[in-house]
Tab-separated table of C-alpha atoms and ligand atoms in Angstrom:
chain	number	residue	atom	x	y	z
A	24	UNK	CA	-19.948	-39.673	-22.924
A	25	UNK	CA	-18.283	-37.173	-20.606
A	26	UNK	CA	-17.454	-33.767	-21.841
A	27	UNK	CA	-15.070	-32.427	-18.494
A	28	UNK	CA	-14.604	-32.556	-14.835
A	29	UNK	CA	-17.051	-30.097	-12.912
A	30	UNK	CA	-17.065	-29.805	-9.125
A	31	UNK	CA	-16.189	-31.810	-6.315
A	32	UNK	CA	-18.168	-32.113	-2.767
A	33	UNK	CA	-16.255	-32.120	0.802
A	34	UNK	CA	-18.113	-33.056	4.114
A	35	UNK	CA	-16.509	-31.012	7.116
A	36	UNK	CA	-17.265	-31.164	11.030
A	37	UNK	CA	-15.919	-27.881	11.266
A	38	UNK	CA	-17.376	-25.763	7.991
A	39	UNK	CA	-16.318	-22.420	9.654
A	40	UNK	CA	-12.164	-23.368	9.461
A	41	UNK	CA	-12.807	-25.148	6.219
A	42	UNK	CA	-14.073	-21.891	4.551
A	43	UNK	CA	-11.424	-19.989	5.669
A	44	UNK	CA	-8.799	-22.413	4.396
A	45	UNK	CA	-10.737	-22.072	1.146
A	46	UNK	CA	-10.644	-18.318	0.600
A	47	UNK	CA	-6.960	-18.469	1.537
A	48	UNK	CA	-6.433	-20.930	-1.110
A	49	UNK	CA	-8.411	-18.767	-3.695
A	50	UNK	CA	-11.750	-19.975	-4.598
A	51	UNK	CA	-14.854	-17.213	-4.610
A	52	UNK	CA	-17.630	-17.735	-3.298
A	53	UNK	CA	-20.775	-18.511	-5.253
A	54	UNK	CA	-23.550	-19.147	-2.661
A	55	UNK	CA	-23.711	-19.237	1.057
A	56	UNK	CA	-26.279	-21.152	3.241
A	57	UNK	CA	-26.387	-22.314	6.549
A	58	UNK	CA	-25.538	-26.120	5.767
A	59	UNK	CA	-22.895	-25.774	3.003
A	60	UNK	CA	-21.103	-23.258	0.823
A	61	UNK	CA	-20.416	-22.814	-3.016
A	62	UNK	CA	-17.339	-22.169	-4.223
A	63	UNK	CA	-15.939	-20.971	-7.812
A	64	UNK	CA	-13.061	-20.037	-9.452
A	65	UNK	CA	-12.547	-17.817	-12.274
A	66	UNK	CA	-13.548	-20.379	-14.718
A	67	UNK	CA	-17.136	-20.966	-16.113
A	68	UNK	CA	-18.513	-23.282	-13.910
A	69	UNK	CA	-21.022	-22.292	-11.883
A	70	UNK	CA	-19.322	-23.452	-8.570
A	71	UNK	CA	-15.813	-26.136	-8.264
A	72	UNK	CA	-16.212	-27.045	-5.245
A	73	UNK	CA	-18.893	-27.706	-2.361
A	74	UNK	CA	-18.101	-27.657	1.192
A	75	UNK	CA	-21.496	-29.487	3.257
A	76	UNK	CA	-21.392	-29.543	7.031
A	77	UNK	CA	-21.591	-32.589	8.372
A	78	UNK	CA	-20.956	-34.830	12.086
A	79	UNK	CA	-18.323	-36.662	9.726
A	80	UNK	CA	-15.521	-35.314	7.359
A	81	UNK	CA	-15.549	-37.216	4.099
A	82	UNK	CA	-15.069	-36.823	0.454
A	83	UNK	CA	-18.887	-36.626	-1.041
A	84	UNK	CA	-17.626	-37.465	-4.773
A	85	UNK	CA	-16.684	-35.688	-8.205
A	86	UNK	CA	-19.175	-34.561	-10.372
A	87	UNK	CA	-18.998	-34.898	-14.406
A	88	UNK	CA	-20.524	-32.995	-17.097
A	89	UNK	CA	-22.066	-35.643	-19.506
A	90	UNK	CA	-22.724	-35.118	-23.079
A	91	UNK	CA	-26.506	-34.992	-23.522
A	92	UNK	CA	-29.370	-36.053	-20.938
A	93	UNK	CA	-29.904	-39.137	-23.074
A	94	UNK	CA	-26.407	-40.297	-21.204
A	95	UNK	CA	-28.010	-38.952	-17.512
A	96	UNK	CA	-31.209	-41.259	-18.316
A	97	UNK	CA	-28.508	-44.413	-19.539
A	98	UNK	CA	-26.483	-43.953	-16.618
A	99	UNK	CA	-29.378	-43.667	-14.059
A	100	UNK	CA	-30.655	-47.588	-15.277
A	101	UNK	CA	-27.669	-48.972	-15.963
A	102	UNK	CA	-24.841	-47.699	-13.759
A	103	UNK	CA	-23.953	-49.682	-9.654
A	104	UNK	CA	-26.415	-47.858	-7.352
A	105	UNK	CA	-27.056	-45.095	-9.355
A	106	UNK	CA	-30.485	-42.545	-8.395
A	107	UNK	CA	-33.372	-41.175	-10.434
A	108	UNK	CA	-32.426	-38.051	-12.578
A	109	UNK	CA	-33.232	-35.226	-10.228
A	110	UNK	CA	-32.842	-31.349	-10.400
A	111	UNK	CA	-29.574	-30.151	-8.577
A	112	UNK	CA	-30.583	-27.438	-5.741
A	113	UNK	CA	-27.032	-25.768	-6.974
A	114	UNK	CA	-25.686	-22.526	-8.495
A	115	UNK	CA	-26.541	-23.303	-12.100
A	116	UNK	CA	-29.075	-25.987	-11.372
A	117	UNK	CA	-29.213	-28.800	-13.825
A	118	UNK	CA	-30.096	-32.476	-13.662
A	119	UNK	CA	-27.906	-34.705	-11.728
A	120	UNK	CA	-27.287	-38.405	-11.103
A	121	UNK	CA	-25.419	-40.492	-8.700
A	122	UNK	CA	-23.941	-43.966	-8.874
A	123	UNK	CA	-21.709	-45.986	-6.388
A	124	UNK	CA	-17.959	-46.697	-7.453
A	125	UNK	CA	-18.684	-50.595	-7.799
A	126	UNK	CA	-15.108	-51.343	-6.007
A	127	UNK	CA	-15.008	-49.288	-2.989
A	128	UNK	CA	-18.562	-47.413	-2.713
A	129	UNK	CA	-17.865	-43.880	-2.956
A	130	UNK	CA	-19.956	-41.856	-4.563
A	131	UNK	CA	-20.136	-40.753	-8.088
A	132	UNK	CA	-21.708	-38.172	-9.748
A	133	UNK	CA	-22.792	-37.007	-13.547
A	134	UNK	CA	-24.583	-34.071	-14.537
A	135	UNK	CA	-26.169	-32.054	-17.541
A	136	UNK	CA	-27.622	-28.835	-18.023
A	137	UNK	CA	-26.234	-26.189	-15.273
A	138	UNK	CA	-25.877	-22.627	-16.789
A	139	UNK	CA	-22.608	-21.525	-17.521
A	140	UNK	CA	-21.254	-18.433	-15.700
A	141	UNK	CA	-19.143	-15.602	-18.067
A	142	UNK	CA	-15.393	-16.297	-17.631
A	143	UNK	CA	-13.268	-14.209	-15.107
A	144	UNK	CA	-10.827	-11.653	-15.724
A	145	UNK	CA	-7.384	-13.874	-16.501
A	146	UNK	CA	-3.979	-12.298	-15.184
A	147	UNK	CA	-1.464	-11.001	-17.605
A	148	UNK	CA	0.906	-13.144	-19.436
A	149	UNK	CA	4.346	-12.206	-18.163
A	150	UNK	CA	7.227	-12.354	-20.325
A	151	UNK	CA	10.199	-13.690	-18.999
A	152	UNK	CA	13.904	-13.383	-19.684
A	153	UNK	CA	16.697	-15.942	-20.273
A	154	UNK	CA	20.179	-15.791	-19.729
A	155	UNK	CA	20.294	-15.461	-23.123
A	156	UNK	CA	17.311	-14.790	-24.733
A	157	UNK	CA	15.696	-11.467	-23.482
A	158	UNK	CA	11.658	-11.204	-23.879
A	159	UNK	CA	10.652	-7.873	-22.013
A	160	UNK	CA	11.216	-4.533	-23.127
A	161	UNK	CA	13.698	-2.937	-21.214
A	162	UNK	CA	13.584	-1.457	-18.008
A	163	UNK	CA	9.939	-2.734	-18.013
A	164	UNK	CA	8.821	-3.849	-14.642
A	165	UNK	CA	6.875	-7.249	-13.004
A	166	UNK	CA	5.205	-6.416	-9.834
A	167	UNK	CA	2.744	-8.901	-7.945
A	168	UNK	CA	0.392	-8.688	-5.218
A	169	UNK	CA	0.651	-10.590	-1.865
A	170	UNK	CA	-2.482	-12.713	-1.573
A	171	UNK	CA	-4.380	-16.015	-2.439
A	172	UNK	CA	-3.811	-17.764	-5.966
A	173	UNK	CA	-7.131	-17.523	-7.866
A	174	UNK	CA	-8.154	-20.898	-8.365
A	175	UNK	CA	-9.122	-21.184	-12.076
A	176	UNK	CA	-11.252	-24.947	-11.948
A	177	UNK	CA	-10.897	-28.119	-10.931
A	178	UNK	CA	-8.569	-30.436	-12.596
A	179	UNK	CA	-8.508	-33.887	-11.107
A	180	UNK	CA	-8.862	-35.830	-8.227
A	181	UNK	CA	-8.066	-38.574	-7.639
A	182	UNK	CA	-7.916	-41.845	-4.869
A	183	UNK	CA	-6.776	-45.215	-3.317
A	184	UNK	CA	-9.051	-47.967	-4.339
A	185	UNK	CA	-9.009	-51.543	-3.046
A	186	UNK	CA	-8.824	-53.353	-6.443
A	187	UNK	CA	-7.467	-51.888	-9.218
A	188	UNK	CA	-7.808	-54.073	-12.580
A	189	UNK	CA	-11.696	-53.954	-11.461
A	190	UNK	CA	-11.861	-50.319	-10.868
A	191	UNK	CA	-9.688	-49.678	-14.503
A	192	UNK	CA	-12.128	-52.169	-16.570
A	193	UNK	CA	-15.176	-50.090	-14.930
A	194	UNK	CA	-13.979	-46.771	-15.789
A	195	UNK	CA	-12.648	-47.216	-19.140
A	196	UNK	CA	-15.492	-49.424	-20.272
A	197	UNK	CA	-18.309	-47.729	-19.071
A	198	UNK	CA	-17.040	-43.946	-19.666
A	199	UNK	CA	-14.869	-42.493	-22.257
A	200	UNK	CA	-11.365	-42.460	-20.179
A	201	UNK	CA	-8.665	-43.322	-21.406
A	202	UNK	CA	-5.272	-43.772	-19.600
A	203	UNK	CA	-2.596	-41.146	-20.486
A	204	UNK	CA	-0.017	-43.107	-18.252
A	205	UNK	CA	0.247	-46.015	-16.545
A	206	UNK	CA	2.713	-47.257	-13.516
A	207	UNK	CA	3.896	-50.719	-13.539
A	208	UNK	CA	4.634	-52.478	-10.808
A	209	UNK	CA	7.500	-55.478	-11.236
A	210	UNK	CA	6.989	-57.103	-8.398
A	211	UNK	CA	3.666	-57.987	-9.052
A	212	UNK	CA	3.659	-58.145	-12.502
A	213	UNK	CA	0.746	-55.616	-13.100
A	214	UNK	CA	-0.543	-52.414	-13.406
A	215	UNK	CA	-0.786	-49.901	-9.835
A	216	UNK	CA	-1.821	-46.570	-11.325
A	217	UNK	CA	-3.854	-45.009	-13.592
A	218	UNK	CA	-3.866	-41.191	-14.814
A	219	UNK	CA	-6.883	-40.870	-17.069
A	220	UNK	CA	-7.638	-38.554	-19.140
A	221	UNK	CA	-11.036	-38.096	-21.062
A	222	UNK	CA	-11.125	-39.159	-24.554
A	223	UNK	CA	-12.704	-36.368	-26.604
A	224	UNK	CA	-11.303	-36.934	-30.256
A	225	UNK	CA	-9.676	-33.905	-31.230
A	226	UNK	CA	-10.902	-31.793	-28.833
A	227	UNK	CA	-8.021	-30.584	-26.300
A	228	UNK	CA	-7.918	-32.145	-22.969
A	229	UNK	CA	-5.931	-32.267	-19.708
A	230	UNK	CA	-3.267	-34.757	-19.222
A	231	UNK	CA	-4.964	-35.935	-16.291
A	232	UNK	CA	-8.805	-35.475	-14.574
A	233	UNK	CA	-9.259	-38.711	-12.602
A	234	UNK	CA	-6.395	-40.932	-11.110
A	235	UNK	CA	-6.368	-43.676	-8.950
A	236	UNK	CA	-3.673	-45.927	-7.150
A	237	UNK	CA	-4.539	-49.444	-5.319
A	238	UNK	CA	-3.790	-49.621	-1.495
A	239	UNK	CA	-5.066	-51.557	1.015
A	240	UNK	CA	-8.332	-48.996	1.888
A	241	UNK	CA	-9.765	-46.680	-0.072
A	242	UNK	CA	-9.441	-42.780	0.728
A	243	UNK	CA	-9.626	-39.541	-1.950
A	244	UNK	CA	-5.821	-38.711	-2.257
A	245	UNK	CA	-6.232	-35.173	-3.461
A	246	UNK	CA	-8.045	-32.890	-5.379
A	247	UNK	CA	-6.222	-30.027	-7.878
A	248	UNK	CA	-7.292	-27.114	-9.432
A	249	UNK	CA	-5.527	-24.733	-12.066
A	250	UNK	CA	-4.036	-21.430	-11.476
A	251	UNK	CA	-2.885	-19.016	-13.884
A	252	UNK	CA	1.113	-19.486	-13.501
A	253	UNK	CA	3.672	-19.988	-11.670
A	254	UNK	CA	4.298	-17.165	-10.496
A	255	UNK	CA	0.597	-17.142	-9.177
A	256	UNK	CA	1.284	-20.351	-7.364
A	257	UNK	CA	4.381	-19.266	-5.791
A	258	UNK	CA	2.399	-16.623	-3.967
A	259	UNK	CA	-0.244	-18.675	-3.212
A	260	UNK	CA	2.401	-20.665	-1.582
A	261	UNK	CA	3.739	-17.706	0.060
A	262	UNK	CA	0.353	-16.876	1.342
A	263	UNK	CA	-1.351	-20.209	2.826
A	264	UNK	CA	2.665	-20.567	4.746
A	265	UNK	CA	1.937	-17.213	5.945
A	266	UNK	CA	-1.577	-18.074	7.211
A	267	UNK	CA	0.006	-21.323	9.571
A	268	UNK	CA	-1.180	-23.864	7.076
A	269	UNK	CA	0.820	-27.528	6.466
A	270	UNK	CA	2.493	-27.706	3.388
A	271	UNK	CA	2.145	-30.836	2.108
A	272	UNK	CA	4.897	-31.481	-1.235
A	273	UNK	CA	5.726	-28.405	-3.283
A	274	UNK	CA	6.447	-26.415	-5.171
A	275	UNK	CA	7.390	-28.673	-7.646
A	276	UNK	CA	7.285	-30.946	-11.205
A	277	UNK	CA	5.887	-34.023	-11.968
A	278	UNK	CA	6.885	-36.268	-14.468
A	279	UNK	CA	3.456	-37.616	-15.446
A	280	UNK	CA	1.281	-34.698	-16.559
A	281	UNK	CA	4.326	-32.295	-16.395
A	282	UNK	CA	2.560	-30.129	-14.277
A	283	UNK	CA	4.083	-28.019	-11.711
A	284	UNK	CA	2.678	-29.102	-8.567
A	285	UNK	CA	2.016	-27.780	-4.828
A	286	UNK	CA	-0.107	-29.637	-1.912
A	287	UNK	CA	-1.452	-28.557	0.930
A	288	UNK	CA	-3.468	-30.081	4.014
A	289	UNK	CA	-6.670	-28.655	4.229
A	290	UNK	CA	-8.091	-27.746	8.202
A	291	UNK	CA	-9.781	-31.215	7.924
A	292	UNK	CA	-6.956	-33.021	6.498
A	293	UNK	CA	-7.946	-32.983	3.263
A	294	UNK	CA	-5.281	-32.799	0.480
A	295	UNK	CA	-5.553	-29.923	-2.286
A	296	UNK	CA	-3.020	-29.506	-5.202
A	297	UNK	CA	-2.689	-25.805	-6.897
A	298	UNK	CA	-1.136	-26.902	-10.263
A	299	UNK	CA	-0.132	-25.000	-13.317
A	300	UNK	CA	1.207	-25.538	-16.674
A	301	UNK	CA	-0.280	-28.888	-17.740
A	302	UNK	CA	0.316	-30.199	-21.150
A	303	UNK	CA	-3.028	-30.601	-23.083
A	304	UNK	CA	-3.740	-33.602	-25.420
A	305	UNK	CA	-5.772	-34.532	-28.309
A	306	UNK	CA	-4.841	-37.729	-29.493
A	307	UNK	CA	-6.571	-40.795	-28.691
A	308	UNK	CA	-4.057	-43.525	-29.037
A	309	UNK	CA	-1.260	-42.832	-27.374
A	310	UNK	CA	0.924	-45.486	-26.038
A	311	UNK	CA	1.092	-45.739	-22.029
A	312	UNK	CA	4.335	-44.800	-20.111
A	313	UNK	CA	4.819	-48.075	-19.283
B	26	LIG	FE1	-2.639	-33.981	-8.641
């Protein structure tokens, strides 16, 4: 059973230009060492995202909190490829395992046990007027600072695999996803896309933490992590256009997850979505968009 989405790991050839990008897009940092940096946001995860230096660049998987170690020891004997339980050498430590996507290869990764870290300080709620509806007091000022958005976690990723009716019936059998919305395709007569969310009962969950599309090779599309507003994105637009980085698709909304979105390349042409404003849900049975 998997409780949420944790941290990610990126391989870069040139760590010095990726960690730049990163502060610039607004993680912290949590630890530094000579062969790979730590990275939080203001959430309570003990780090979001790991950048390793490597000769390659790749995508080095998503990590998953799972419900008890019980589900750690299952998943080490029973899941593609999968290693022994062994401590993570991580902010937080824990116990850690990883499998092999049984379609494509990438790696996969489950955890249990990392320490929490206290939350951050949030920003303010702002209250906004309406032509014709007025929320703040008058003559009552907004005033922002130039700068990075704070990244608050991760909330997806997601990526191209080669076959996708075997990737969907892995996923949703083995782990407690669920699709929120799925995307048809009429030509061929089947599903293309998946948006899965992770069913949790009545607990509150994102639209969307894993998603993946078929294609003919497999690649990590993008990862996205949460930021306070919009208003917090826009400047965190403002600020990574400043800095000479690509701007990918944004700012803007999607239709499946609702979310306003923004991509941008990363140095090592990685894609990264800020995002804000995602619906939650807590149903389980939901019909699909279809
Ligand atoms: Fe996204």
């Amino acid at each position: 059973m998997l409780k949420r989405i944790a941290h990610v790991y990126y391989t870069h050839q040139d760590l010095d230009k990726a960690h730049e990008f990163l502060l610039d897009f607004g993680f912290t940092v949590a630890e530094k060492r000579p062969d790979r940096i730590f990275y939080k946001g203001y959430g309570t995860e003990p780090f979001v995202y790991c950048a390793i230096k490597g000769d390659s660049t790749e995508f080095s998987g998503t990590a998953f909190v799972v419900e008890t170690l019980d589900d750690l020891e299952l998943a080490s004997k029973t899941l593609p490829g999968a290693t022994d339980v062994h401590d993570m050498d991580a902010p937080g430590g824990g116990k850690r395992v990883t499998f092999r996507d049984p379609v494509d290869g990438f790696p996969f990764h489950l955890v249990h046990g990392q320490t929490a870290v206290p939350h951050g300080q949030d920003q303010p709620e702002l209250e906004y007027n309406y032509p014709l509806r007025k929320n703040r007091a008058v003559n009552k000022t907004q005033r922002f600072q130039h700068g990075p958005a704070p990244v608050h976690k991760l909330g997806h990723f997601g990526c191209c695999v080669t076959d996708f009716a075997e990737a969907y019936a892995f996923y949703t059998a083995r782990f407690n996803f669920k699709a929120s919305d799925l995307v048809y395709d009429g030509a061929s007569g089947r599903d293309i896309t998946a948006f899965l969310h992770l069913d949790r009962g009545k607990e509150q969950v994102d639209h969307h933490c894993f998603f993946f599309f078929e294609g003919p090779k497999y690649h990590v599309h993008h990862s996205s992590y949460e930021v306070h507003d919009f208003d917090t994105q826009g400047l965190g637009h403002q600020w990574l256009r400043d800095k000479g980085y690509e701007s990918v698709w944004g700012l803007g909304r999607h239709v499946l997850g609702s979310q306003i979105f923004d991509y941008w390349w990363d140095p090592s042409r990685f894609m990264m979505e800020h995002y804000s404003r995602r619906p939650h849900r807590s149903f389980t049975n939901r019909s699909t968009g279809r």
